[in-house]
Amino acid sequence: MKEIIRQGKDLGILRRWVITNSFWAKTDAIAEQNLIELKDAGLTCMTFSVDAFHQEYVPLEHVRNGVMAAARLDFDKVYIDSYFVVDQNANNRYDVSTRQALECLEVIENVTISKYRAGLDGRGADHLIEFVDRQDEPPTGACRLPSWLGGNLQSPQAIEIDWEGNVTLCPGICIGNAQSRSLTDIVTRYDYHNHPIIHTIAEEGPIGLLRQAQKRGYKNKTKFVNECHLCYEMRRFLKEAYSQYLAPGACY
């Protein structure tokens, strides 16, 4: 990680940013030493993940060690990102746990806390659906790419690369694999018209995938939370027919 940060600095990339769950910050001294080394390498910003989902696996004390060390070391930005199933005032067990965790950290100065609503895809679509309201009719709005990607499906500003080499615009929507083609080739040849899933979403919205799925026999009467939930469920139904484009399979 230090070498990647150094190269980013040498290339003139202005923000060198790391998102962490803080599993490594077992003591205050360990947290400070790790962050000093990363800052010396050129790290400028830190984001710490804090919510009920992360704290199932990472002690909150580790997070506190990391956040406090980062705040002392004068990074350009130090954020805490938290995800709520409904919102910060809800009384389901996840949102109560997240709220309690943040109460332990919000007293730390020079830290910005951002609160988001969890997406209903992947395991979220299977395990959190009981806590949220669903629409009587399928949502008909446009696709909203994850905020960190920027742009739109026709002209995206960023990509993601997973552990298998899949180059994706949103988890599970693949435009190529960097283990079989060069990243430059994948990016420069990208044309949303040539991708059957992206083309449908871009032109019709996620509701277009519902129409595709119905043509292939989809008859489920599921009620959806929003466009993202609809998109995910339709992609899960269509993944066998479009395995090249709906990867990695672990997303589904």
PDB file of C-alpha atoms in Angstrom:
ATOM      1  CA  MET A   1       0.000   0.000   0.000  1.00  0.00           C
ATOM      2  CA  LYS A   2       2.831   2.397   0.824  1.00  0.00           C
ATOM      3  CA  GLU A   3       4.407   1.788  -2.577  1.00  0.00           C
ATOM      4  CA  ILE A   4       1.101   2.441  -4.379  1.00  0.00           C
ATOM      5  CA  ILE A   5       0.685   5.695  -2.433  1.00  0.00           C
ATOM      6  CA  ARG A   6       4.240   6.773  -3.279  1.00  0.00           C
ATOM      7  CA  GLN A   7       3.678   6.116  -6.961  1.00  0.00           C
ATOM      8  CA  GLY A   8       0.415   8.041  -6.857  1.00  0.00           C
ATOM      9  CA  LYS A   9       2.236  11.006  -5.334  1.00  0.00           C
ATOM     10  CA  ASP A  10       5.021  10.800  -7.941  1.00  0.00           C
ATOM     11  CA  LEU A  11       2.397  10.773 -10.714  1.00  0.00           C
ATOM     12  CA  GLY A  12       0.870  13.967  -9.372  1.00  0.00           C
ATOM     13  CA  ILE A  13      -2.406  12.433  -8.180  1.00  0.00           C
ATOM     14  CA  LEU A  14      -3.637  15.085  -5.755  1.00  0.00           C
ATOM     15  CA  ARG A  15      -5.729  12.922  -3.404  1.00  0.00           C
ATOM     16  CA  ARG A  16      -4.272   9.643  -2.162  1.00  0.00           C
ATOM     17  CA  TRP A  17      -7.100   8.158  -0.144  1.00  0.00           C
ATOM     18  CA  VAL A  18      -7.573   4.970   1.868  1.00  0.00           C
ATOM     19  CA  ILE A  19     -10.832   3.505   3.199  1.00  0.00           C
ATOM     20  CA  THR A  20     -10.364   1.144   6.133  1.00  0.00           C
ATOM     21  CA  ASN A  21     -12.316  -0.885   8.685  1.00  0.00           C
ATOM     22  CA  SER A  22      -9.456  -0.393  11.218  1.00  0.00           C
ATOM     23  CA  PHE A  23      -8.996  -4.082  12.046  1.00  0.00           C
ATOM     24  CA  TRP A  24      -5.259  -3.367  12.264  1.00  0.00           C
ATOM     25  CA  ALA A  25      -5.461  -0.532  14.858  1.00  0.00           C
ATOM     26  CA  LYS A  26      -5.292  -2.840  17.870  1.00  0.00           C
ATOM     27  CA  THR A  27      -3.607  -0.245  20.082  1.00  0.00           C
ATOM     28  CA  ASP A  28      -3.134   3.498  19.923  1.00  0.00           C
ATOM     29  CA  ALA A  29       0.597   3.041  19.336  1.00  0.00           C
ATOM     30  CA  ILE A  30       0.080   0.599  16.454  1.00  0.00           C
ATOM     31  CA  ALA A  31      -2.488   2.905  14.880  1.00  0.00           C
ATOM     32  CA  GLU A  32      -0.221   5.938  15.068  1.00  0.00           C
ATOM     33  CA  GLN A  33       2.844   4.116  13.715  1.00  0.00           C
ATOM     34  CA  ASN A  34       0.950   2.712  10.732  1.00  0.00           C
ATOM     35  CA  LEU A  35      -0.586   6.065   9.869  1.00  0.00           C
ATOM     36  CA  ILE A  36       2.704   7.933  10.232  1.00  0.00           C
ATOM     37  CA  GLU A  37       4.273   5.568   7.698  1.00  0.00           C
ATOM     38  CA  LEU A  38       1.342   5.989   5.291  1.00  0.00           C
ATOM     39  CA  LYS A  39       1.338   9.773   5.666  1.00  0.00           C
ATOM     40  CA  ASP A  40       5.101   9.912   5.053  1.00  0.00           C
ATOM     41  CA  ALA A  41       4.509   7.861   1.880  1.00  0.00           C
ATOM     42  CA  GLY A  42       2.026  10.491   0.684  1.00  0.00           C
ATOM     43  CA  LEU A  43      -1.406   9.529   2.018  1.00  0.00           C
ATOM     44  CA  THR A  44      -3.627  12.631   2.212  1.00  0.00           C
ATOM     45  CA  CYS A  45      -7.085  11.415   3.309  1.00  0.00           C
ATOM     46  CA  MET A  46      -8.605   8.653   5.428  1.00  0.00           C
ATOM     47  CA  THR A  47     -12.090   7.203   5.656  1.00  0.00           C
ATOM     48  CA  PHE A  48     -13.063   4.864   8.498  1.00  0.00           C
ATOM     49  CA  SER A  49     -16.065   2.550   8.130  1.00  0.00           C
ATOM     50  CA  VAL A  50     -18.252   2.462  11.237  1.00  0.00           C
ATOM     51  CA  ASP A  51     -21.660   0.786  11.497  1.00  0.00           C
ATOM     52  CA  ALA A  52     -23.418  -2.306  12.768  1.00  0.00           C
ATOM     53  CA  PHE A  53     -22.246  -4.348   9.797  1.00  0.00           C
ATOM     54  CA  HIS A  54     -18.538  -3.621  10.275  1.00  0.00           C
ATOM     55  CA  GLN A  55     -18.655  -3.842  14.056  1.00  0.00           C
ATOM     56  CA  GLU A  56     -19.856  -7.439  13.857  1.00  0.00           C
ATOM     57  CA  TYR A  57     -16.240  -8.221  12.972  1.00  0.00           C
ATOM     58  CA  VAL A  58     -14.083  -5.269  14.090  1.00  0.00           C
ATOM     59  CA  PRO A  59     -14.024  -4.039  17.712  1.00  0.00           C
ATOM     60  CA  LEU A  60     -15.090  -0.405  17.984  1.00  0.00           C
ATOM     61  CA  GLU A  61     -12.019   0.285  20.110  1.00  0.00           C
ATOM     62  CA  HIS A  62      -9.816  -0.471  17.095  1.00  0.00           C
ATOM     63  CA  VAL A  63     -11.738   2.100  15.091  1.00  0.00           C
ATOM     64  CA  ARG A  64     -11.401   4.670  17.834  1.00  0.00           C
ATOM     65  CA  ASN A  65      -7.632   4.106  17.933  1.00  0.00           C
ATOM     66  CA  GLY A  66      -7.395   4.672  14.184  1.00  0.00           C
ATOM     67  CA  VAL A  67      -9.651   7.726  14.058  1.00  0.00           C
ATOM     68  CA  MET A  68      -7.928   9.451  16.962  1.00  0.00           C
ATOM     69  CA  ALA A  69      -4.480   8.827  15.483  1.00  0.00           C
ATOM     70  CA  ALA A  70      -5.565  10.151  12.080  1.00  0.00           C
ATOM     71  CA  ALA A  71      -7.083  13.255  13.670  1.00  0.00           C
ATOM     72  CA  ARG A  72      -3.825  13.983  15.501  1.00  0.00           C
ATOM     73  CA  LEU A  73      -1.676  13.544  12.382  1.00  0.00           C
ATOM     74  CA  ASP A  74      -3.319  16.379  10.444  1.00  0.00           C
ATOM     75  CA  PHE A  75      -4.453  14.562   7.309  1.00  0.00           C
ATOM     76  CA  ASP A  76      -6.215  16.776   4.769  1.00  0.00           C
ATOM     77  CA  LYS A  77      -9.488  14.960   5.434  1.00  0.00           C
ATOM     78  CA  VAL A  78     -10.578  12.362   7.968  1.00  0.00           C
ATOM     79  CA  TYR A  79     -14.034  10.863   7.464  1.00  0.00           C
ATOM     80  CA  ILE A  80     -16.222   8.306   9.164  1.00  0.00           C
ATOM     81  CA  ASP A  81     -18.711   6.631   6.814  1.00  0.00           C
ATOM     82  CA  SER A  82     -21.748   4.903   8.310  1.00  0.00           C
ATOM     83  CA  TYR A  83     -24.622   3.046   6.683  1.00  0.00           C
ATOM     84  CA  PHE A  84     -28.125   2.832   8.130  1.00  0.00           C
ATOM     85  CA  VAL A  85     -30.776   0.381   6.994  1.00  0.00           C
ATOM     86  CA  VAL A  86     -33.524   3.021   7.317  1.00  0.00           C
ATOM     87  CA  ASP A  87     -32.069   6.164   8.944  1.00  0.00           C
ATOM     88  CA  GLN A  88     -30.288   7.347  12.067  1.00  0.00           C
ATOM     89  CA  ASN A  89     -33.542   7.579  14.050  1.00  0.00           C
ATOM     90  CA  ALA A  90     -34.875   4.096  13.298  1.00  0.00           C
ATOM     91  CA  ASN A  91     -35.191   1.514  16.051  1.00  0.00           C
ATOM     92  CA  ASN A  92     -34.255  -1.697  14.232  1.00  0.00           C
ATOM     93  CA  ARG A  93     -31.282  -3.496  15.775  1.00  0.00           C
ATOM     94  CA  TYR A  94     -28.831  -2.460  13.046  1.00  0.00           C
ATOM     95  CA  ASP A  95     -29.554   1.253  13.141  1.00  0.00           C
ATOM     96  CA  VAL A  96     -29.570   1.328  16.947  1.00  0.00           C
ATOM     97  CA  SER A  97     -26.144  -0.346  16.974  1.00  0.00           C
ATOM     98  CA  THR A  98     -24.762   2.081  14.389  1.00  0.00           C
ATOM     99  CA  ARG A  99     -26.130   5.082  16.296  1.00  0.00           C
ATOM    100  CA  GLN A 100     -24.489   3.880  19.523  1.00  0.00           C
ATOM    101  CA  ALA A 101     -21.144   3.366  17.793  1.00  0.00           C
ATOM    102  CA  LEU A 102     -21.168   6.886  16.362  1.00  0.00           C
ATOM    103  CA  GLU A 103     -21.979   8.373  19.762  1.00  0.00           C
ATOM    104  CA  CYS A 104     -18.622   7.052  20.965  1.00  0.00           C
ATOM    105  CA  LEU A 105     -16.743   8.715  18.112  1.00  0.00           C
ATOM    106  CA  GLU A 106     -18.497  11.996  17.352  1.00  0.00           C
ATOM    107  CA  VAL A 107     -16.645  13.763  20.168  1.00  0.00           C
ATOM    108  CA  ILE A 108     -13.346  13.409  18.278  1.00  0.00           C
ATOM    109  CA  GLU A 109     -12.410  16.724  16.662  1.00  0.00           C
ATOM    110  CA  ASN A 110     -11.361  17.282  13.034  1.00  0.00           C
ATOM    111  CA  VAL A 111     -13.418  14.327  11.787  1.00  0.00           C
ATOM    112  CA  THR A 112     -16.390  14.485   9.411  1.00  0.00           C
ATOM    113  CA  ILE A 113     -19.137  11.883   9.883  1.00  0.00           C
ATOM    114  CA  SER A 114     -21.142  10.944   6.766  1.00  0.00           C
ATOM    115  CA  LYS A 115     -24.350   8.939   7.090  1.00  0.00           C
ATOM    116  CA  TYR A 116     -25.821   6.947   4.207  1.00  0.00           C
ATOM    117  CA  ARG A 117     -28.612   4.506   3.584  1.00  0.00           C
ATOM    118  CA  ALA A 118     -27.476   0.964   2.885  1.00  0.00           C
ATOM    119  CA  GLY A 119     -28.105  -0.377  -0.607  1.00  0.00           C
ATOM    120  CA  LEU A 120     -30.502  -3.264  -1.068  1.00  0.00           C
ATOM    121  CA  ASP A 121     -28.347  -5.574  -3.165  1.00  0.00           C
ATOM    122  CA  GLY A 122     -26.233  -8.635  -2.483  1.00  0.00           C
ATOM    123  CA  ARG A 123     -26.737  -9.940   1.032  1.00  0.00           C
ATOM    124  CA  GLY A 124     -28.546  -6.692   1.873  1.00  0.00           C
ATOM    125  CA  ALA A 125     -31.374  -7.611  -0.488  1.00  0.00           C
ATOM    126  CA  ASP A 126     -31.759 -10.971   1.251  1.00  0.00           C
ATOM    127  CA  HIS A 127     -31.373 -10.020   4.899  1.00  0.00           C
ATOM    128  CA  LEU A 128     -32.433  -6.381   5.343  1.00  0.00           C
ATOM    129  CA  ILE A 129     -35.573  -6.197   3.226  1.00  0.00           C
ATOM    130  CA  GLU A 130     -37.846  -6.832   6.220  1.00  0.00           C
ATOM    131  CA  PHE A 131     -36.842  -3.510   7.783  1.00  0.00           C
ATOM    132  CA  VAL A 132     -37.686  -1.173   4.887  1.00  0.00           C
ATOM    133  CA  ASP A 133     -40.798  -0.045   3.055  1.00  0.00           C
ATOM    134  CA  ARG A 134     -41.364  -1.246  -0.495  1.00  0.00           C
ATOM    135  CA  GLN A 135     -43.228   0.351  -3.390  1.00  0.00           C
ATOM    136  CA  ASP A 136     -46.478  -1.120  -4.669  1.00  0.00           C
ATOM    137  CA  GLU A 137     -45.365  -0.589  -8.290  1.00  0.00           C
ATOM    138  CA  PRO A 138     -41.908  -1.198  -9.826  1.00  0.00           C
ATOM    139  CA  PRO A 139     -39.830   2.010  -9.692  1.00  0.00           C
ATOM    140  CA  THR A 140     -39.338   3.681 -13.082  1.00  0.00           C
ATOM    141  CA  GLY A 141     -36.522   6.148 -12.372  1.00  0.00           C
ATOM    142  CA  ALA A 142     -33.058   6.316 -13.915  1.00  0.00           C
ATOM    143  CA  CYS A 143     -29.931   4.528 -12.771  1.00  0.00           C
ATOM    144  CA  ARG A 144     -27.814   6.379 -10.219  1.00  0.00           C
ATOM    145  CA  LEU A 145     -24.206   5.237 -10.309  1.00  0.00           C
ATOM    146  CA  PRO A 146     -22.308   5.039  -7.013  1.00  0.00           C
ATOM    147  CA  SER A 147     -21.188   8.578  -6.144  1.00  0.00           C
ATOM    148  CA  TRP A 148     -17.485   7.712  -6.186  1.00  0.00           C
ATOM    149  CA  LEU A 149     -17.619   6.647  -9.834  1.00  0.00           C
ATOM    150  CA  GLY A 150     -18.915   9.890 -11.288  1.00  0.00           C
ATOM    151  CA  GLY A 151     -20.308  10.523 -14.765  1.00  0.00           C
ATOM    152  CA  ASN A 152     -22.975   8.185 -16.069  1.00  0.00           C
ATOM    153  CA  LEU A 153     -23.285   4.845 -17.847  1.00  0.00           C
ATOM    154  CA  GLN A 154     -22.799   6.484 -21.228  1.00  0.00           C
ATOM    155  CA  SER A 155     -19.611   8.255 -20.131  1.00  0.00           C
ATOM    156  CA  PRO A 156     -18.300   7.002 -16.770  1.00  0.00           C
ATOM    157  CA  GLN A 157     -15.474   8.868 -15.069  1.00  0.00           C
ATOM    158  CA  ALA A 158     -14.059   5.944 -13.076  1.00  0.00           C
ATOM    159  CA  ILE A 159     -13.961   2.166 -12.868  1.00  0.00           C
ATOM    160  CA  GLU A 160     -13.555  -0.483 -10.208  1.00  0.00           C
ATOM    161  CA  ILE A 161     -11.389  -3.611 -10.456  1.00  0.00           C
ATOM    162  CA  ASP A 162     -12.156  -6.604  -8.257  1.00  0.00           C
ATOM    163  CA  TRP A 163      -9.937  -9.430  -7.004  1.00  0.00           C
ATOM    164  CA  GLU A 164     -10.646 -11.543 -10.093  1.00  0.00           C
ATOM    165  CA  GLY A 165      -9.709  -8.778 -12.531  1.00  0.00           C
ATOM    166  CA  ASN A 166     -13.291  -7.857 -13.427  1.00  0.00           C
ATOM    167  CA  VAL A 167     -13.580  -4.217 -14.461  1.00  0.00           C
ATOM    168  CA  THR A 168     -16.939  -2.961 -13.254  1.00  0.00           C
ATOM    169  CA  LEU A 169     -19.008   0.232 -13.257  1.00  0.00           C
ATOM    170  CA  CYS A 170     -21.191  -0.988 -10.407  1.00  0.00           C
ATOM    171  CA  PRO A 171     -20.666  -4.204  -8.429  1.00  0.00           C
ATOM    172  CA  GLY A 172     -21.701  -7.060 -10.699  1.00  0.00           C
ATOM    173  CA  ILE A 173     -21.834  -5.095 -13.986  1.00  0.00           C
ATOM    174  CA  CYS A 174     -18.644  -6.054 -15.850  1.00  0.00           C
ATOM    175  CA  ILE A 175     -17.134  -4.350 -18.928  1.00  0.00           C
ATOM    176  CA  GLY A 176     -14.077  -6.609 -19.257  1.00  0.00           C
ATOM    177  CA  ASN A 177     -11.438  -8.521 -17.348  1.00  0.00           C
ATOM    178  CA  ALA A 178      -7.971  -7.062 -16.777  1.00  0.00           C
ATOM    179  CA  GLN A 179      -6.446 -10.530 -16.564  1.00  0.00           C
ATOM    180  CA  SER A 180      -7.346 -11.272 -20.180  1.00  0.00           C
ATOM    181  CA  ARG A 181      -7.256  -7.790 -21.778  1.00  0.00           C
ATOM    182  CA  SER A 182      -5.238  -4.692 -21.046  1.00  0.00           C
ATOM    183  CA  LEU A 183      -6.962  -2.095 -18.892  1.00  0.00           C
ATOM    184  CA  THR A 184      -6.226   0.521 -21.542  1.00  0.00           C
ATOM    185  CA  ASP A 185      -7.984  -1.567 -24.176  1.00  0.00           C
ATOM    186  CA  ILE A 186     -11.015  -2.150 -21.957  1.00  0.00           C
ATOM    187  CA  VAL A 187     -11.403   1.533 -21.152  1.00  0.00           C
ATOM    188  CA  THR A 188     -10.741   2.981 -24.605  1.00  0.00           C
ATOM    189  CA  ARG A 189     -13.040   0.498 -26.353  1.00  0.00           C
ATOM    190  CA  TYR A 190     -15.910   0.968 -23.924  1.00  0.00           C
ATOM    191  CA  ASP A 191     -19.199   1.720 -25.674  1.00  0.00           C
ATOM    192  CA  TYR A 192     -22.359   1.279 -23.674  1.00  0.00           C
ATOM    193  CA  HIS A 193     -24.287   0.372 -26.855  1.00  0.00           C
ATOM    194  CA  ASN A 194     -22.326  -2.909 -27.033  1.00  0.00           C
ATOM    195  CA  HIS A 195     -23.187  -4.038 -23.510  1.00  0.00           C
ATOM    196  CA  PRO A 196     -26.668  -5.621 -23.361  1.00  0.00           C
ATOM    197  CA  ILE A 197     -27.205  -4.868 -19.675  1.00  0.00           C
ATOM    198  CA  ILE A 198     -25.738  -1.361 -19.540  1.00  0.00           C
ATOM    199  CA  HIS A 199     -27.461  -0.351 -22.780  1.00  0.00           C
ATOM    200  CA  THR A 200     -30.841  -1.351 -21.382  1.00  0.00           C
ATOM    201  CA  ILE A 201     -30.293   0.444 -18.066  1.00  0.00           C
ATOM    202  CA  ALA A 202     -28.961   3.580 -19.780  1.00  0.00           C
ATOM    203  CA  GLU A 203     -31.788   3.811 -22.291  1.00  0.00           C
ATOM    204  CA  GLU A 204     -34.750   2.573 -20.239  1.00  0.00           C
ATOM    205  CA  GLY A 205     -33.654   2.598 -16.618  1.00  0.00           C
ATOM    206  CA  PRO A 206     -33.703  -0.511 -14.392  1.00  0.00           C
ATOM    207  CA  ILE A 207     -37.342  -1.076 -15.357  1.00  0.00           C
ATOM    208  CA  GLY A 208     -35.958  -2.154 -18.758  1.00  0.00           C
ATOM    209  CA  LEU A 209     -34.264  -5.122 -17.086  1.00  0.00           C
ATOM    210  CA  LEU A 210     -37.616  -6.132 -15.623  1.00  0.00           C
ATOM    211  CA  ARG A 211     -39.023  -6.245 -19.168  1.00  0.00           C
ATOM    212  CA  GLN A 212     -36.053  -8.356 -20.284  1.00  0.00           C
ATOM    213  CA  ALA A 213     -36.531 -10.726 -17.358  1.00  0.00           C
ATOM    214  CA  GLN A 214     -40.258 -11.076 -18.045  1.00  0.00           C
ATOM    215  CA  LYS A 215     -39.504 -12.096 -21.619  1.00  0.00           C
ATOM    216  CA  ARG A 216     -37.321 -14.850 -20.159  1.00  0.00           C
ATOM    217  CA  GLY A 217     -40.006 -16.102 -17.805  1.00  0.00           C
ATOM    218  CA  TYR A 218     -39.704 -13.889 -14.724  1.00  0.00           C
ATOM    219  CA  LYS A 219     -43.088 -13.890 -12.949  1.00  0.00           C
ATOM    220  CA  ASN A 220     -42.191 -13.038  -9.367  1.00  0.00           C
ATOM    221  CA  LYS A 221     -44.389 -10.375  -7.738  1.00  0.00           C
ATOM    222  CA  THR A 222     -41.622  -8.954  -5.566  1.00  0.00           C
ATOM    223  CA  LYS A 223     -42.108  -5.390  -4.321  1.00  0.00           C
ATOM    224  CA  PHE A 224     -38.990  -3.241  -4.664  1.00  0.00           C
ATOM    225  CA  VAL A 225     -37.506  -0.570  -2.422  1.00  0.00           C
ATOM    226  CA  ASN A 226     -36.009   1.561  -5.202  1.00  0.00           C
ATOM    227  CA  GLU A 227     -34.377   1.417  -8.646  1.00  0.00           C
ATOM    228  CA  CYS A 228     -31.167  -0.125  -7.306  1.00  0.00           C
ATOM    229  CA  HIS A 229     -33.049  -2.949  -5.627  1.00  0.00           C
ATOM    230  CA  LEU A 230     -35.013  -3.605  -8.826  1.00  0.00           C
ATOM    231  CA  CYS A 231     -31.820  -3.544 -10.917  1.00  0.00           C
ATOM    232  CA  TYR A 232     -30.037  -5.988  -8.649  1.00  0.00           C
ATOM    233  CA  GLU A 233     -32.881  -8.490  -8.489  1.00  0.00           C
ATOM    234  CA  MET A 234     -33.301  -8.446 -12.264  1.00  0.00           C
ATOM    235  CA  ARG A 235     -29.582  -8.913 -12.815  1.00  0.00           C
ATOM    236  CA  ARG A 236     -29.610 -11.822 -10.391  1.00  0.00           C
ATOM    237  CA  PHE A 237     -32.368 -13.426 -12.481  1.00  0.00           C
ATOM    238  CA  LEU A 238     -30.551 -12.706 -15.767  1.00  0.00           C
ATOM    239  CA  LYS A 239     -27.011 -13.625 -14.726  1.00  0.00           C
ATOM    240  CA  GLU A 240     -27.017 -17.097 -16.303  1.00  0.00           C
ATOM    241  CA  ALA A 241     -27.988 -15.638 -19.665  1.00  0.00           C
ATOM    242  CA  TYR A 242     -25.416 -12.832 -19.430  1.00  0.00           C
ATOM    243  CA  SER A 243     -22.635 -14.351 -17.338  1.00  0.00           C
ATOM    244  CA  GLN A 244     -19.936 -12.479 -19.289  1.00  0.00           C
ATOM    245  CA  TYR A 245     -21.541  -9.143 -18.451  1.00  0.00           C
ATOM    246  CA  LEU A 246     -22.831  -9.882 -14.956  1.00  0.00           C
ATOM    247  CA  ALA A 247     -19.670 -10.714 -13.071  1.00  0.00           C
ATOM    248  CA  PRO A 248     -18.268 -11.651 -10.654  1.00  0.00           C
ATOM    249  CA  GLY A 249     -20.805 -14.323  -9.859  1.00  0.00           C
ATOM    250  CA  ALA A 250     -20.150 -13.811  -6.141  1.00  0.00           C
ATOM    251  CA  CYS A 251     -22.084 -10.540  -6.331  1.00  0.00           C
ATOM    252  CA  TYR A 252     -25.233 -12.546  -6.911  1.00  0.00           C
TER     253      TYR A 252
END
